Amino acid sequence: MAFSADELTEQLIKLECRSNFKIKNIAEYMLANSKEAFYTHAETGKGKIVIRPAFEVFSDDFTDIDGVVRTQGYFHSSEMTRFPTRIYKSAQPIHYGVAFKISSEQAAKEFIAKLTMIIGG
């Protein structure tokens, strides 16, 4: 059975990630004991974690985790206000990040652990 967006949300709460808001299908979280924001995106019941584009250099580290797949290109959303902007399909800049599909509870745990380790240096 596929790992749903709701299951991803439950797992993030178990990992003590703080939820700041949810607008439509985008939710903002902060890592436990950190001010590092990331977002989740729910699409057709499946969940993605979106991180700042500065972490793109660590994409291979994240995709080495079983059950984590990077989506092609960047993910754009005006709700991701803590992320940088760029011009994309419009004259107005839009916020963007690097998205990863998460397909299991273990993948979510390992992804958050890896992101926490990267943030911690």
mmCIF file with all atom_site columns, C-alpha atoms in Angstrom:
data_model
loop_
_atom_site.group_PDB
_atom_site.id
_atom_site.type_symbol
_atom_site.label_atom_id
_atom_site.label_alt_id
_atom_site.label_comp_id
_atom_site.label_asym_id
_atom_site.label_entity_id
_atom_site.label_seq_id
_atom_site.pdbx_PDB_ins_code
_atom_site.Cartn_x
_atom_site.Cartn_y
_atom_site.Cartn_z
_atom_site.occupancy
_atom_site.B_iso_or_equiv
_atom_site.pdbx_formal_charge
_atom_site.auth_seq_id
_atom_site.auth_comp_id
_atom_site.auth_asym_id
_atom_site.auth_atom_id
_atom_site.pdbx_PDB_model_num
ATOM 1   C CA . MET A 1 1   ? 0.000  0.000  0.000   1.00 0.00 ? 1   MET A CA 1
ATOM 2   C CA . ALA A 1 2   ? 1.244  3.497  -0.842  1.00 0.00 ? 2   ALA A CA 1
ATOM 3   C CA . PHE A 1 3   ? 2.315  5.899  1.898   1.00 0.00 ? 3   PHE A CA 1
ATOM 4   C CA . SER A 1 4   ? -0.341 8.623  2.037   1.00 0.00 ? 4   SER A CA 1
ATOM 5   C CA . ALA A 1 5   ? 0.023  12.346 2.688   1.00 0.00 ? 5   ALA A CA 1
ATOM 6   C CA . ASP A 1 6   ? -1.894 11.873 5.960   1.00 0.00 ? 6   ASP A CA 1
ATOM 7   C CA . GLU A 1 7   ? 0.525  9.149  7.059   1.00 0.00 ? 7   GLU A CA 1
ATOM 8   C CA . LEU A 1 8   ? 3.424  11.486 6.231   1.00 0.00 ? 8   LEU A CA 1
ATOM 9   C CA . THR A 1 9   ? 1.849  14.178 8.414   1.00 0.00 ? 9   THR A CA 1
ATOM 10  C CA . GLU A 1 10  ? 1.424  11.710 11.299  1.00 0.00 ? 10  GLU A CA 1
ATOM 11  C CA . GLN A 1 11  ? 5.048  10.619 10.965  1.00 0.00 ? 11  GLN A CA 1
ATOM 12  C CA . LEU A 1 12  ? 6.341  14.218 11.009  1.00 0.00 ? 12  LEU A CA 1
ATOM 13  C CA . ILE A 1 13  ? 4.382  14.884 14.208  1.00 0.00 ? 13  ILE A CA 1
ATOM 14  C CA . LYS A 1 14  ? 5.877  11.728 15.791  1.00 0.00 ? 14  LYS A CA 1
ATOM 15  C CA . LEU A 1 15  ? 9.325  13.050 14.829  1.00 0.00 ? 15  LEU A CA 1
ATOM 16  C CA . GLU A 1 16  ? 8.488  16.279 16.740  1.00 0.00 ? 16  GLU A CA 1
ATOM 17  C CA . CYS A 1 17  ? 8.420  18.496 13.657  1.00 0.00 ? 17  CYS A CA 1
ATOM 18  C CA . ARG A 1 18  ? 6.323  21.566 14.383  1.00 0.00 ? 18  ARG A CA 1
ATOM 19  C CA . SER A 1 19  ? 3.469  22.421 12.042  1.00 0.00 ? 19  SER A CA 1
ATOM 20  C CA . ASN A 1 20  ? 3.090  26.153 11.381  1.00 0.00 ? 20  ASN A CA 1
ATOM 21  C CA . PHE A 1 21  ? 0.235  26.275 8.882   1.00 0.00 ? 21  PHE A CA 1
ATOM 22  C CA . LYS A 1 22  ? -1.596 24.438 6.147   1.00 0.00 ? 22  LYS A CA 1
ATOM 23  C CA . ILE A 1 23  ? -3.017 26.181 3.085   1.00 0.00 ? 23  ILE A CA 1
ATOM 24  C CA . LYS A 1 24  ? -4.786 24.004 0.521   1.00 0.00 ? 24  LYS A CA 1
ATOM 25  C CA . ASN A 1 25  ? -2.373 21.126 -0.087  1.00 0.00 ? 25  ASN A CA 1
ATOM 26  C CA . ILE A 1 26  ? 0.804  22.811 1.280   1.00 0.00 ? 26  ILE A CA 1
ATOM 27  C CA . ALA A 1 27  ? 1.844  22.597 4.942   1.00 0.00 ? 27  ALA A CA 1
ATOM 28  C CA . GLU A 1 28  ? 4.823  24.287 6.589   1.00 0.00 ? 28  GLU A CA 1
ATOM 29  C CA . TYR A 1 29  ? 6.881  22.481 9.236   1.00 0.00 ? 29  TYR A CA 1
ATOM 30  C CA . MET A 1 30  ? 9.968  23.201 11.269  1.00 0.00 ? 30  MET A CA 1
ATOM 31  C CA . LEU A 1 31  ? 12.502 20.573 12.276  1.00 0.00 ? 31  LEU A CA 1
ATOM 32  C CA . ALA A 1 32  ? 12.564 19.651 15.967  1.00 0.00 ? 32  ALA A CA 1
ATOM 33  C CA . ASN A 1 33  ? 14.867 22.009 17.917  1.00 0.00 ? 33  ASN A CA 1
ATOM 34  C CA . SER A 1 34  ? 15.522 24.067 14.790  1.00 0.00 ? 34  SER A CA 1
ATOM 35  C CA . LYS A 1 35  ? 14.168 27.029 12.861  1.00 0.00 ? 35  LYS A CA 1
ATOM 36  C CA . GLU A 1 36  ? 14.718 25.265 9.534   1.00 0.00 ? 36  GLU A CA 1
ATOM 37  C CA . ALA A 1 37  ? 11.454 25.260 7.600   1.00 0.00 ? 37  ALA A CA 1
ATOM 38  C CA . PHE A 1 38  ? 10.346 22.689 5.075   1.00 0.00 ? 38  PHE A CA 1
ATOM 39  C CA . TYR A 1 39  ? 7.032  22.020 3.379   1.00 0.00 ? 39  TYR A CA 1
ATOM 40  C CA . THR A 1 40  ? 4.857  19.072 2.521   1.00 0.00 ? 40  THR A CA 1
ATOM 41  C CA . HIS A 1 41  ? 2.717  18.874 -0.570  1.00 0.00 ? 41  HIS A CA 1
ATOM 42  C CA . ALA A 1 42  ? -0.200 16.482 -0.867  1.00 0.00 ? 42  ALA A CA 1
ATOM 43  C CA . GLU A 1 43  ? -1.026 15.417 -4.400  1.00 0.00 ? 43  GLU A CA 1
ATOM 44  C CA . THR A 1 44  ? -3.506 12.649 -5.236  1.00 0.00 ? 44  THR A CA 1
ATOM 45  C CA . GLY A 1 45  ? -3.198 11.412 -1.662  1.00 0.00 ? 45  GLY A CA 1
ATOM 46  C CA . LYS A 1 46  ? 0.581  11.014 -1.809  1.00 0.00 ? 46  LYS A CA 1
ATOM 47  C CA . GLY A 1 47  ? 3.029  13.151 0.128   1.00 0.00 ? 47  GLY A CA 1
ATOM 48  C CA . LYS A 1 48  ? 6.143  15.053 -0.868  1.00 0.00 ? 48  LYS A CA 1
ATOM 49  C CA . ILE A 1 49  ? 8.652  16.855 1.314   1.00 0.00 ? 49  ILE A CA 1
ATOM 50  C CA . VAL A 1 50  ? 9.995  20.102 -0.159  1.00 0.00 ? 50  VAL A CA 1
ATOM 51  C CA . ILE A 1 51  ? 13.280 21.567 1.120   1.00 0.00 ? 51  ILE A CA 1
ATOM 52  C CA . ARG A 1 52  ? 15.177 24.770 0.359   1.00 0.00 ? 52  ARG A CA 1
ATOM 53  C CA . PRO A 1 53  ? 17.013 24.812 -2.982  1.00 0.00 ? 53  PRO A CA 1
ATOM 54  C CA . ALA A 1 54  ? 20.287 25.386 -1.100  1.00 0.00 ? 54  ALA A CA 1
ATOM 55  C CA . PHE A 1 55  ? 20.081 21.708 -0.097  1.00 0.00 ? 55  PHE A CA 1
ATOM 56  C CA . GLU A 1 56  ? 19.968 20.560 -3.720  1.00 0.00 ? 56  GLU A CA 1
ATOM 57  C CA . VAL A 1 57  ? 23.644 19.576 -3.435  1.00 0.00 ? 57  VAL A CA 1
ATOM 58  C CA . PHE A 1 58  ? 22.529 16.858 -0.980  1.00 0.00 ? 58  PHE A CA 1
ATOM 59  C CA . SER A 1 59  ? 19.947 15.358 -3.374  1.00 0.00 ? 59  SER A CA 1
ATOM 60  C CA . ASP A 1 60  ? 21.949 12.153 -3.840  1.00 0.00 ? 60  ASP A CA 1
ATOM 61  C CA . ASP A 1 61  ? 22.191 11.702 -0.066  1.00 0.00 ? 61  ASP A CA 1
ATOM 62  C CA . PHE A 1 62  ? 18.399 11.888 0.181   1.00 0.00 ? 62  PHE A CA 1
ATOM 63  C CA . THR A 1 63  ? 17.706 9.668  -2.842  1.00 0.00 ? 63  THR A CA 1
ATOM 64  C CA . ASP A 1 64  ? 20.066 7.016  -1.428  1.00 0.00 ? 64  ASP A CA 1
ATOM 65  C CA . ILE A 1 65  ? 17.353 6.446  1.191   1.00 0.00 ? 65  ILE A CA 1
ATOM 66  C CA . ASP A 1 66  ? 15.093 3.566  0.182   1.00 0.00 ? 66  ASP A CA 1
ATOM 67  C CA . GLY A 1 67  ? 11.626 4.973  -0.557  1.00 0.00 ? 67  GLY A CA 1
ATOM 68  C CA . VAL A 1 68  ? 12.762 8.535  -1.400  1.00 0.00 ? 68  VAL A CA 1
ATOM 69  C CA . VAL A 1 69  ? 12.645 9.790  -5.001  1.00 0.00 ? 69  VAL A CA 1
ATOM 70  C CA . ARG A 1 70  ? 13.426 13.327 -6.116  1.00 0.00 ? 70  ARG A CA 1
ATOM 71  C CA . THR A 1 71  ? 10.894 14.934 -8.420  1.00 0.00 ? 71  THR A CA 1
ATOM 72  C CA . GLN A 1 72  ? 12.272 16.392 -11.627 1.00 0.00 ? 72  GLN A CA 1
ATOM 73  C CA . GLY A 1 73  ? 13.116 20.100 -11.650 1.00 0.00 ? 73  GLY A CA 1
ATOM 74  C CA . TYR A 1 74  ? 11.979 22.459 -8.900  1.00 0.00 ? 74  TYR A CA 1
ATOM 75  C CA . PHE A 1 75  ? 8.653  22.565 -7.084  1.00 0.00 ? 75  PHE A CA 1
ATOM 76  C CA . HIS A 1 76  ? 6.964  26.009 -7.164  1.00 0.00 ? 76  HIS A CA 1
ATOM 77  C CA . SER A 1 77  ? 4.335  27.415 -4.815  1.00 0.00 ? 77  SER A CA 1
ATOM 78  C CA . SER A 1 78  ? 3.477  30.916 -3.624  1.00 0.00 ? 78  SER A CA 1
ATOM 79  C CA . GLU A 1 79  ? 2.688  29.474 -0.145  1.00 0.00 ? 79  GLU A CA 1
ATOM 80  C CA . MET A 1 80  ? 6.323  28.484 0.513   1.00 0.00 ? 80  MET A CA 1
ATOM 81  C CA . THR A 1 81  ? 7.168  31.959 1.788   1.00 0.00 ? 81  THR A CA 1
ATOM 82  C CA . ARG A 1 82  ? 10.360 31.010 3.656   1.00 0.00 ? 82  ARG A CA 1
ATOM 83  C CA . PHE A 1 83  ? 11.997 29.849 0.425   1.00 0.00 ? 83  PHE A CA 1
ATOM 84  C CA . PRO A 1 84  ? 13.694 32.014 -2.225  1.00 0.00 ? 84  PRO A CA 1
ATOM 85  C CA . THR A 1 85  ? 11.896 33.121 -5.382  1.00 0.00 ? 85  THR A CA 1
ATOM 86  C CA . ARG A 1 86  ? 12.650 32.951 -9.081  1.00 0.00 ? 86  ARG A CA 1
ATOM 87  C CA . ILE A 1 87  ? 10.904 33.797 -12.321 1.00 0.00 ? 87  ILE A CA 1
ATOM 88  C CA . TYR A 1 88  ? 9.002  30.756 -13.596 1.00 0.00 ? 88  TYR A CA 1
ATOM 89  C CA . LYS A 1 89  ? 6.174  30.770 -16.179 1.00 0.00 ? 89  LYS A CA 1
ATOM 90  C CA . SER A 1 90  ? 5.201  34.316 -15.189 1.00 0.00 ? 90  SER A CA 1
ATOM 91  C CA . ALA A 1 91  ? 6.503  37.847 -14.925 1.00 0.00 ? 91  ALA A CA 1
ATOM 92  C CA . GLN A 1 92  ? 6.219  37.603 -11.122 1.00 0.00 ? 92  GLN A CA 1
ATOM 93  C CA . PRO A 1 93  ? 8.723  35.642 -9.011  1.00 0.00 ? 93  PRO A CA 1
ATOM 94  C CA . ILE A 1 94  ? 7.445  32.533 -7.193  1.00 0.00 ? 94  ILE A CA 1
ATOM 95  C CA . HIS A 1 95  ? 8.869  30.579 -4.266  1.00 0.00 ? 95  HIS A CA 1
ATOM 96  C CA . TYR A 1 96  ? 10.551 27.283 -5.101  1.00 0.00 ? 96  TYR A CA 1
ATOM 97  C CA . GLY A 1 97  ? 12.266 24.296 -3.553  1.00 0.00 ? 97  GLY A CA 1
ATOM 98  C CA . VAL A 1 98  ? 13.473 20.749 -4.147  1.00 0.00 ? 98  VAL A CA 1
ATOM 99  C CA . ALA A 1 99  ? 10.758 18.085 -3.752  1.00 0.00 ? 99  ALA A CA 1
ATOM 100 C CA . PHE A 1 100 ? 11.079 14.434 -2.801  1.00 0.00 ? 100 PHE A CA 1
ATOM 101 C CA . LYS A 1 101 ? 8.354  11.787 -2.938  1.00 0.00 ? 101 LYS A CA 1
ATOM 102 C CA . ILE A 1 102 ? 8.243  9.774  0.282   1.00 0.00 ? 102 ILE A CA 1
ATOM 103 C CA . SER A 1 103 ? 6.841  6.250  0.009   1.00 0.00 ? 103 SER A CA 1
ATOM 104 C CA . SER A 1 104 ? 7.169  4.751  3.506   1.00 0.00 ? 104 SER A CA 1
ATOM 105 C CA . GLU A 1 105 ? 7.247  5.564  7.205   1.00 0.00 ? 105 GLU A CA 1
ATOM 106 C CA . GLN A 1 106 ? 10.895 4.470  7.395   1.00 0.00 ? 106 GLN A CA 1
ATOM 107 C CA . ALA A 1 107 ? 11.784 6.706  4.427   1.00 0.00 ? 107 ALA A CA 1
ATOM 108 C CA . ALA A 1 108 ? 10.193 9.682  6.208   1.00 0.00 ? 108 ALA A CA 1
ATOM 109 C CA . LYS A 1 109 ? 12.164 8.941  9.411   1.00 0.00 ? 109 LYS A CA 1
ATOM 110 C CA . GLU A 1 110 ? 15.455 8.615  7.546   1.00 0.00 ? 110 GLU A CA 1
ATOM 111 C CA . PHE A 1 111 ? 14.790 11.727 5.436   1.00 0.00 ? 111 PHE A CA 1
ATOM 112 C CA . ILE A 1 112 ? 14.149 13.891 8.505   1.00 0.00 ? 112 ILE A CA 1
ATOM 113 C CA . ALA A 1 113 ? 17.169 12.371 10.284  1.00 0.00 ? 113 ALA A CA 1
ATOM 114 C CA . LYS A 1 114 ? 19.393 13.147 7.266   1.00 0.00 ? 114 LYS A CA 1
ATOM 115 C CA . LEU A 1 115 ? 18.046 16.718 6.988   1.00 0.00 ? 115 LEU A CA 1
ATOM 116 C CA . THR A 1 116 ? 18.583 17.250 10.736  1.00 0.00 ? 116 THR A CA 1
ATOM 117 C CA . MET A 1 117 ? 22.155 15.952 10.413  1.00 0.00 ? 117 MET A CA 1
ATOM 118 C CA . ILE A 1 118 ? 22.860 18.286 7.461   1.00 0.00 ? 118 ILE A CA 1
ATOM 119 C CA . ILE A 1 119 ? 21.437 21.286 9.342   1.00 0.00 ? 119 ILE A CA 1
ATOM 120 C CA . GLY A 1 120 ? 23.479 20.412 12.416  1.00 0.00 ? 120 GLY A CA 1
ATOM 121 C CA . GLY A 1 121 ? 26.676 20.387 10.376  1.00 0.00 ? 121 GLY A CA 1
#
